[in-house]
Each structure stands twice: as structure tokens, then as C-alpha cells.
Amino acid sequence: MRTRITVPDDSLTRLRIALTVFFALDGFVFAGWVVRIPAIKEQTGASASALGLALLGVSAGAVITMMLTGRLCRRYGTHRVTVVCAVLLSLSVALPPLTHSAVALGTVLLIFGAAYGSINVAFNSAAVDLVGALRRPIMPSFHAAFSLGGMLGAGLGGLVAGALSPTRHLFGLTVIGLLVTAVAGRTLLRIPAPTPSQEVPQQTSAPRRQGTRTRGLVITFGLIALCTAYGEGALADWSALHLEHDLEATPGVAAVGYSCFALAMTIGRLTGTRLLERLGQTRTLVGGGTTAALGMLLGALAPSVWAALLGFMITGLGLANLFPVAVERAGRLAGPDGVAIASTLGYGGMLLGPPAIGFMADWFSLPAALTSVAALAATAAVIALLTRRAAG
């Protein structure tokens, strides 16, 4: 039996707007930090290897806290945890420019990464609840907001980089983040989450078997998220190098490679709801994985720059909705814990991608290494196809 909190339709609309704002804020703050990494590297005097280790603090902090956040969401509610994490994220982004060594930078990035990972679990869990209440597959629209926020944050960061020091710029992000949280957070705290407030499991002859099956499905969708995030991380770090070194593109054209991928992914997520309504989750996952695999084969093996750029765009369109659908499905199966598991696996894929590509590039070549993105995208499609009945 389930007792569900009833939320008026106008409140659901306001809740959707507030959550969209938090997704956009997350992308905006994170991108603002990323564009100032070169300046902070110079400030700390870190070598390339020392900086790389320090940057792992973001990922390590996120992975460490994601599972804990799932438990906090169950205890205190996804809305409260989202607001608290937004405050922590806004405050912690101002810490990196205050450091003067790689060790200190890595330490504060653990805090920043913890806030970043926690808010991702919290607002994705809140979004899963809203998707269930609206009975519409709107999850991609939230991730589109994240992508748009990231593009805005990167663009603004590029504009102010010459005029503002990293300290002033990132402190400005703190002020903006706190102001946005104060406004959007009021809506989030006033509207109850449209989720079951009390749930009594039905009697079953094999409860342990049911729990094992559910956990297995959650991990399955987490693996799809991993395959997707692997591609995102690989293209973010290696697309420009591939265009410049393997295809002899100019630095300016090479920099466009990831922009094409990110723009295509944003477009794919903006149209994701309509795609899911027409095709359903399984076809969207299978079609997206297949499209991304073909696009990445073109991007990695094409003999010309423009064909490679086209391949990156096709890859972005294919990968766009895999992560949102995987996280939403895991959340529907197991609540915040499901979101935490899928997000942790997905973030693990983003961690795994860049170094794995680097090792394979040393062993074989960079174009050959980039085909691993196609292989994992195809793997995601196969997983979705093989588990379509169980997932349903």
C-alpha cells in the first residue's frame, strides 16, 4: 500500500521551475571553476602531474559522498538536502583561489567535489519524484538545464578572465549561487516532495530475491550511466588533442570539437522528452547508444577535420539522453539510493575515461583509443536491449 502526498498542479509547475534552476546553477558554478583552472595552476605553482592529482579531489569527493547523500535524502527529504548542498557548493567554489600549493588545492577540491556530488544525487532524486508525479518523461529537460548552465558559466568565465582575478571571479560565483539558492530554495522548501510518504511492502514469498533483482537492475542502469559518462569525459579531455595532432587542425578549430559535442548533447536533451514520449525508454536507450557508437567511429577514424566534427556532434546527440534516463529509471526502482548508485557508477565512468584513453593511446594510437567510446556506447545499447523485459 502507498500513501502519496498530493501536490496541486500549479505547485508541480513551480517545483519543476525551481529544480530546473538548481540544475542550471550546478552547471554554471562548475563551468565557472573549470575555466579558471589554468590561472589557479599558475598561482599554486603546481606541475602538470601535481595538478592532475589535485583535480582528482573533485571526483574523489563526489564519489565518497554520493552514497551518503542517498541516505540523507531518505531521512531529511530531497528538497532540504538539495538546498543545503547548493549552499555548500556555492561557498566551496570560492576556496580554490585561496590556496597556494597543490596539496592545499587538492584538499579544498575534496570539499568542492563532495558538495558537487551530493547536490547531483539530491536534485536528481527530487527530479525522479517529480517525473513520477507528472507522469511525463521530463528528466532530459533538467539535464539540458545543466548543460545550458555550463555553457553560460564557461562563456561568462571566458569574458571576465582578463578583467577579474580567480579570487574575485569565483567569489562572484559564490554570491550568485547563494542568491539563486535563496530564491529557488524557498519554493523547494515550501512544496512537499510528491513521493510516497509511507510504504508498506507487499507480502512476497521471496523478499530477498525481489531485493536482489531490484539492486541488479539498478546496477544495470548504473552501467549504462557509466558507459555514457566515459564518453563525456573522454571527449572533454581528448577531442581537441585528436583534432590538432592527428588531423592537423589549428588550435582554434581543435577547440571547437568539444563545443560541437556539448552543443549537440544540449540539443538532444532539449528534445529528449518528446523523443521519450514517442519511442519509450528502451528504444531511446538502444537508439541513442547505437547512434553514439556510429558517430564516435566517424569522429575517431575520419580522415578530415570536418568529418570528425560531424562525428562528435552525432555522438553528442546519441549520448544526450542515456544518462538522464538511466538515473531516472534507477531512482524509480530504488529511490535516492538508486540515484546514488547510478550516479556513483556514472561518475566512475567519467573518472575512468580520460586516463583509459591516455593509456590506450600510448599502447596503440589516439584514434584507436577513442573507438573505446564507441564500444561502450554500443555496450549501453546492448544492455538496454537485453534487459528491456526485466526493466519494464
C-alpha positions as CSV (number, residue, x, y, z in Angstrom):
1,M,0.0,0.0,0.0
2,R,1.2,3.5,-0.8
3,T,0.1,6.8,0.7
4,R,1.1,9.6,-1.7
5,I,1.4,13.3,-0.9
6,T,-0.9,15.2,-3.2
7,V,0.6,18.3,-4.7
8,P,-1.5,20.8,-6.8
9,D,-0.7,21.1,-10.5
10,D,0.5,24.7,-10.1
11,S,2.8,23.7,-7.3
12,L,4.3,20.9,-9.5
13,T,5.0,23.6,-12.2
14,R,6.7,25.8,-9.7
15,L,8.6,22.8,-8.4
16,R,9.8,22.0,-11.9
17,I,11.0,25.5,-12.4
18,A,12.9,25.5,-9.1
19,L,14.6,22.2,-9.8
20,T,15.5,23.4,-13.3
21,V,17.1,26.4,-11.8
22,F,19.2,24.2,-9.4
23,F,20.4,22.0,-12.3
24,A,21.4,25.1,-14.3
25,L,23.1,26.6,-11.2
26,D,25.2,23.4,-10.8
27,G,26.4,23.5,-14.4
28,F,27.1,27.3,-14.1
29,V,29.2,27.1,-11.0
30,F,31.1,24.0,-12.1
31,A,32.0,25.5,-15.5
32,G,33.0,28.8,-13.8
33,W,35.5,26.8,-11.8
34,V,36.8,24.8,-14.7
35,V,37.7,27.9,-16.9
36,R,39.9,29.2,-14.1
37,I,42.0,26.1,-13.6
38,P,44.9,27.4,-15.7
39,A,45.1,30.6,-13.6
40,I,44.9,28.6,-10.4
41,K,47.6,26.2,-11.7
42,E,49.9,29.2,-12.2
43,Q,49.0,30.6,-8.8
44,T,49.8,27.4,-6.9
45,G,52.9,26.7,-9.0
46,A,51.8,23.1,-9.4
47,S,53.3,20.9,-12.1
48,A,51.0,19.2,-14.6
49,S,51.2,15.9,-12.7
50,A,50.6,17.6,-9.3
51,L,47.7,19.5,-10.8
52,G,46.2,16.3,-12.2
53,L,46.4,14.6,-8.7
54,A,44.8,17.7,-7.1
55,L,42.0,17.7,-9.6
56,L,41.2,14.1,-8.7
57,G,40.0,15.7,-5.4
58,V,36.8,16.8,-7.2
59,S,36.0,13.3,-8.4
60,A,37.1,11.6,-5.1
61,G,35.0,14.0,-3.0
62,A,31.9,13.3,-5.2
63,V,32.2,9.5,-5.2
64,I,32.8,9.4,-1.5
65,T,29.7,11.3,-0.6
66,M,27.2,10.2,-3.2
67,M,26.0,7.1,-1.3
68,L,25.8,9.0,2.0
69,T,23.7,11.6,0.2
70,G,21.2,8.9,-0.8
71,R,20.7,8.1,2.9
72,L,20.4,11.7,3.9
73,C,17.7,12.2,1.2
74,R,15.7,9.3,2.7
75,R,16.0,10.8,6.2
76,Y,15.6,14.5,5.6
77,G,14.0,14.7,2.2
78,T,15.4,15.5,-1.2
79,H,14.4,19.2,-1.2
80,R,16.1,20.0,2.1
81,V,19.3,18.2,1.1
82,T,19.3,20.0,-2.4
83,V,19.1,23.4,-0.8
84,V,21.8,22.6,1.8
85,C,24.1,21.2,-0.9
86,A,23.6,24.2,-3.1
87,V,24.7,26.5,-0.2
88,L,27.8,24.3,0.3
89,L,28.6,24.2,-3.4
90,S,28.3,28.0,-3.7
91,L,30.6,28.5,-0.7
92,S,33.2,25.9,-1.6
93,V,33.7,27.2,-5.2
94,A,35.4,30.3,-3.6
95,L,38.1,28.1,-1.9
96,P,40.4,27.0,-4.7
97,P,41.9,30.5,-5.5
98,L,42.8,30.9,-1.8
99,T,45.3,28.0,-2.0
100,H,49.0,28.3,-2.8
101,S,50.1,24.7,-3.2
102,A,48.9,21.6,-5.0
103,V,48.2,19.8,-1.7
104,A,46.0,22.6,-0.4
105,L,44.2,22.8,-3.7
106,G,43.5,19.1,-3.6
107,T,42.2,19.4,-0.1
108,V,39.7,22.1,-0.9
109,L,38.7,20.3,-4.1
110,L,37.7,17.4,-2.0
111,I,35.2,19.7,-0.2
112,F,34.0,21.2,-3.5
113,G,33.7,17.7,-5.1
114,A,31.7,16.5,-2.1
115,A,29.2,19.3,-2.5
116,Y,29.1,18.8,-6.2
117,G,28.4,15.1,-6.0
118,S,25.9,15.5,-3.2
119,I,23.7,18.0,-5.0
120,N,23.7,15.9,-8.1
121,V,22.2,12.9,-6.1
122,A,19.8,15.2,-4.2
123,F,18.3,17.1,-7.2
124,N,18.2,14.1,-9.4
125,S,16.3,12.2,-6.7
126,A,13.9,15.2,-6.4
127,A,13.5,15.2,-10.2
128,V,12.7,11.5,-10.2
129,D,9.9,12.2,-7.8
130,L,8.5,14.9,-10.0
131,V,8.7,12.8,-13.1
132,G,6.6,10.2,-11.4
133,A,4.1,12.8,-10.2
134,L,3.8,14.4,-13.7
135,R,3.8,11.1,-15.5
136,R,5.9,12.6,-18.3
137,P,9.5,11.8,-19.2
138,I,10.9,15.2,-18.5
139,M,14.2,14.1,-17.0
140,P,16.2,15.1,-20.0
141,S,15.0,18.7,-19.7
142,F,16.7,19.0,-16.3
143,H,20.0,17.8,-17.7
144,A,19.6,20.2,-20.6
145,A,19.4,23.0,-18.0
146,F,22.7,21.7,-16.5
147,S,24.3,21.8,-20.0
148,L,22.9,25.3,-20.7
149,G,24.2,26.5,-17.3
150,G,27.6,25.1,-18.1
151,M,27.7,26.8,-21.4
152,L,26.7,30.1,-19.8
153,G,29.2,29.7,-16.9
154,A,32.1,28.9,-19.3
155,G,31.1,31.8,-21.6
156,L,30.9,34.3,-18.7
157,G,34.2,32.9,-17.3
158,G,35.9,33.5,-20.6
159,L,34.6,37.1,-20.8
160,V,35.8,38.1,-17.3
161,A,39.0,36.1,-17.2
162,G,41.0,39.0,-18.4
163,A,39.4,41.6,-16.1
164,L,38.9,39.7,-12.8
165,S,41.3,37.6,-10.8
166,P,40.2,34.0,-10.0
167,T,39.5,35.1,-6.4
168,R,37.1,37.8,-7.4
169,H,35.5,35.7,-10.2
170,L,34.8,32.7,-8.0
171,F,33.7,34.8,-5.1
172,G,31.2,36.3,-7.5
173,L,30.0,32.8,-8.3
174,T,29.5,32.3,-4.6
175,V,27.4,35.4,-4.3
176,I,25.3,34.4,-7.4
177,G,24.9,30.9,-6.1
178,L,23.7,32.0,-2.7
179,L,21.2,34.5,-4.2
180,V,19.8,31.9,-6.6
181,T,19.6,29.3,-3.8
182,A,17.8,31.8,-1.6
183,V,15.1,32.5,-4.3
184,A,14.7,29.0,-5.7
185,G,15.2,27.3,-2.4
186,R,12.2,28.9,-0.9
187,T,10.0,27.2,-3.5
188,L,11.7,23.9,-2.9
189,L,11.3,24.0,0.9
190,R,7.7,25.1,0.8
191,I,6.5,22.4,-1.6
192,P,6.5,18.8,-0.3
193,A,8.1,16.2,-2.5
194,P,5.4,14.3,-4.4
195,T,6.7,10.9,-3.2
196,P,5.3,8.1,-1.1
197,S,5.3,9.3,2.5
198,Q,4.6,5.8,3.8
199,E,5.1,2.5,2.1
200,V,4.3,-1.0,3.3
201,P,5.8,-3.6,1.1
202,Q,3.5,-6.3,-0.3
203,Q,3.9,-9.8,1.1
204,T,6.0,-11.9,-1.1
205,S,7.3,-15.4,-0.8
206,A,10.8,-14.3,-1.8
207,P,11.6,-10.8,-0.5
208,R,15.3,-11.3,-0.6
209,R,15.0,-12.4,-4.2
210,Q,13.0,-9.3,-5.1
211,G,15.6,-7.0,-3.4
212,T,18.4,-8.7,-5.2
213,R,16.6,-8.3,-8.6
214,T,15.9,-4.6,-7.9
215,R,19.5,-4.0,-7.0
216,G,20.7,-5.8,-10.0
217,L,18.5,-3.7,-12.3
218,V,19.8,-0.5,-10.5
219,I,23.4,-1.6,-11.2
220,T,22.4,-2.3,-14.8
221,F,21.2,1.2,-15.3
222,G,24.3,2.4,-13.5
223,L,26.4,0.7,-16.0
224,I,24.6,2.5,-18.8
225,A,25.3,5.7,-17.0
226,L,29.0,4.7,-16.7
227,C,29.2,4.0,-20.5
228,T,27.7,7.4,-21.2
229,A,29.9,9.3,-18.7
230,Y,33.0,7.6,-20.0
231,G,32.4,9.1,-23.4
232,E,31.7,12.6,-22.0
233,G,35.0,12.5,-20.0
234,A,37.0,11.2,-22.9
235,L,35.7,13.8,-25.4
236,A,36.2,16.6,-22.9
237,D,39.9,15.8,-22.4
238,W,40.9,14.3,-25.7
239,S,38.8,15.6,-28.6
240,A,40.9,18.8,-29.1
241,L,44.2,16.8,-29.0
242,H,42.9,14.3,-31.6
243,L,41.9,17.1,-34.0
244,E,45.1,19.0,-33.6
245,H,47.7,16.2,-33.5
246,D,46.0,13.5,-35.7
247,L,44.2,15.7,-38.2
248,E,46.4,18.8,-38.1
249,A,43.7,21.2,-37.2
250,T,44.6,24.7,-35.9
251,P,44.3,25.2,-32.2
252,G,41.2,27.3,-32.7
253,V,39.4,24.7,-34.8
254,A,40.5,22.0,-32.4
255,A,38.9,23.8,-29.5
256,V,35.6,23.7,-31.4
257,G,35.5,19.9,-31.2
258,Y,34.2,19.6,-27.7
259,S,31.9,22.6,-28.2
260,C,30.2,20.8,-31.1
261,F,29.8,17.7,-28.9
262,A,28.4,19.7,-26.0
263,L,26.0,21.7,-28.1
264,A,24.7,18.6,-29.8
265,M,24.2,17.0,-26.4
266,T,22.2,20.1,-25.2
267,I,20.0,20.0,-28.2
268,G,19.4,16.2,-27.7
269,R,18.4,16.8,-24.1
270,L,16.1,19.7,-25.0
271,T,14.2,17.4,-27.4
272,G,14.5,14.3,-25.1
273,T,11.1,14.5,-23.6
274,R,9.4,14.4,-27.0
275,L,11.7,11.6,-28.1
276,L,10.9,9.5,-25.0
277,E,7.2,10.1,-25.4
278,R,7.4,8.7,-28.9
279,L,9.9,5.9,-28.6
280,G,9.8,5.0,-24.9
281,Q,12.8,4.4,-22.7
282,T,14.2,1.2,-24.2
283,R,14.1,2.4,-27.8
284,T,15.6,5.7,-26.7
285,L,18.5,3.9,-24.9
286,V,19.1,1.4,-27.7
287,G,18.8,4.1,-30.5
288,G,20.9,6.6,-28.5
289,G,23.7,4.1,-27.8
290,T,23.8,2.9,-31.4
291,T,23.8,6.5,-32.8
292,A,26.7,7.4,-30.4
293,A,28.7,4.4,-31.4
294,L,28.4,5.2,-35.1
295,G,29.1,8.8,-34.5
296,M,32.2,8.1,-32.5
297,L,33.6,5.7,-35.1
298,L,33.3,8.6,-37.5
299,G,34.8,11.1,-35.1
300,A,37.8,8.8,-34.3
301,L,38.6,7.4,-37.7
302,A,37.5,10.1,-40.1
303,P,40.4,11.4,-42.3
304,S,39.3,15.0,-42.2
305,V,38.6,17.6,-39.5
306,W,35.1,18.4,-40.6
307,A,34.0,14.8,-40.8
308,A,35.4,14.3,-37.3
309,L,33.4,17.3,-36.0
310,L,30.3,15.8,-37.6
311,G,31.1,12.6,-35.8
312,F,31.4,14.4,-32.5
313,M,28.0,16.1,-33.0
314,I,26.4,12.7,-33.8
315,T,28.0,11.3,-30.7
316,G,26.6,14.1,-28.6
317,L,23.1,13.6,-29.9
318,G,23.3,9.8,-29.2
319,L,24.7,10.1,-25.7
320,A,22.4,13.0,-24.7
321,N,19.6,11.1,-23.1
322,L,21.3,7.9,-21.9
323,F,22.5,9.3,-18.5
324,P,19.2,11.1,-17.6
325,V,17.1,8.0,-18.5
326,A,19.4,5.6,-16.6
327,V,19.4,7.8,-13.5
328,E,15.7,8.3,-13.6
329,R,15.0,4.6,-14.0
330,A,17.3,3.7,-11.2
331,G,15.6,6.3,-9.0
332,R,12.2,4.9,-9.8
333,L,13.3,1.4,-8.8
334,A,15.2,2.2,-5.6
335,G,14.6,5.9,-4.7
336,P,17.5,8.1,-3.7
337,D,19.7,5.1,-3.1
338,G,19.1,4.0,-6.7
339,V,20.1,7.5,-7.9
340,A,23.2,7.4,-5.7
341,I,24.3,4.0,-7.1
342,A,23.7,5.0,-10.7
343,S,25.4,8.4,-10.2
344,T,28.4,6.9,-8.5
345,L,28.9,4.4,-11.3
346,G,28.4,7.2,-13.9
347,Y,30.9,9.4,-12.2
348,G,33.2,6.4,-12.1
349,G,33.0,6.3,-15.8
350,M,33.9,9.9,-16.1
351,L,36.9,9.2,-13.9
352,L,37.9,6.1,-15.9
353,G,37.5,7.6,-19.4
354,P,40.4,10.2,-19.7
355,P,43.2,8.0,-18.2
356,A,42.0,4.9,-20.0
357,I,42.1,6.8,-23.3
358,G,45.6,8.0,-22.4
359,F,47.0,4.5,-21.7
360,M,45.4,3.1,-24.9
361,A,46.8,6.0,-26.9
362,D,50.3,5.1,-25.7
363,W,49.8,1.4,-26.5
364,F,48.1,1.9,-29.9
365,S,47.1,5.4,-31.1
366,L,44.7,8.1,-30.0
367,P,42.2,7.4,-32.8
368,A,42.2,3.7,-31.9
369,A,41.8,4.6,-28.2
370,L,38.8,6.9,-29.0
371,T,37.0,3.9,-30.6
372,S,36.6,2.6,-27.0
373,V,33.9,5.3,-26.6
374,A,32.0,3.8,-29.5
375,A,32.5,0.3,-27.9
376,L,31.0,1.4,-24.6
377,A,28.1,3.3,-26.3
378,A,27.3,0.1,-28.2
379,T,27.5,-1.8,-24.9
380,A,25.0,0.5,-23.3
381,A,22.6,-0.2,-26.2
382,V,23.1,-3.9,-25.8
383,I,22.5,-3.8,-22.1
384,A,19.3,-1.8,-22.6
385,L,18.1,-4.3,-25.2
386,L,18.8,-7.4,-23.2
387,T,17.2,-6.0,-20.0
388,R,14.1,-4.5,-21.6
389,R,11.7,-7.0,-20.2
390,A,13.1,-7.0,-16.7
391,A,13.3,-3.2,-16.7
392,G,9.7,-3.0,-17.7
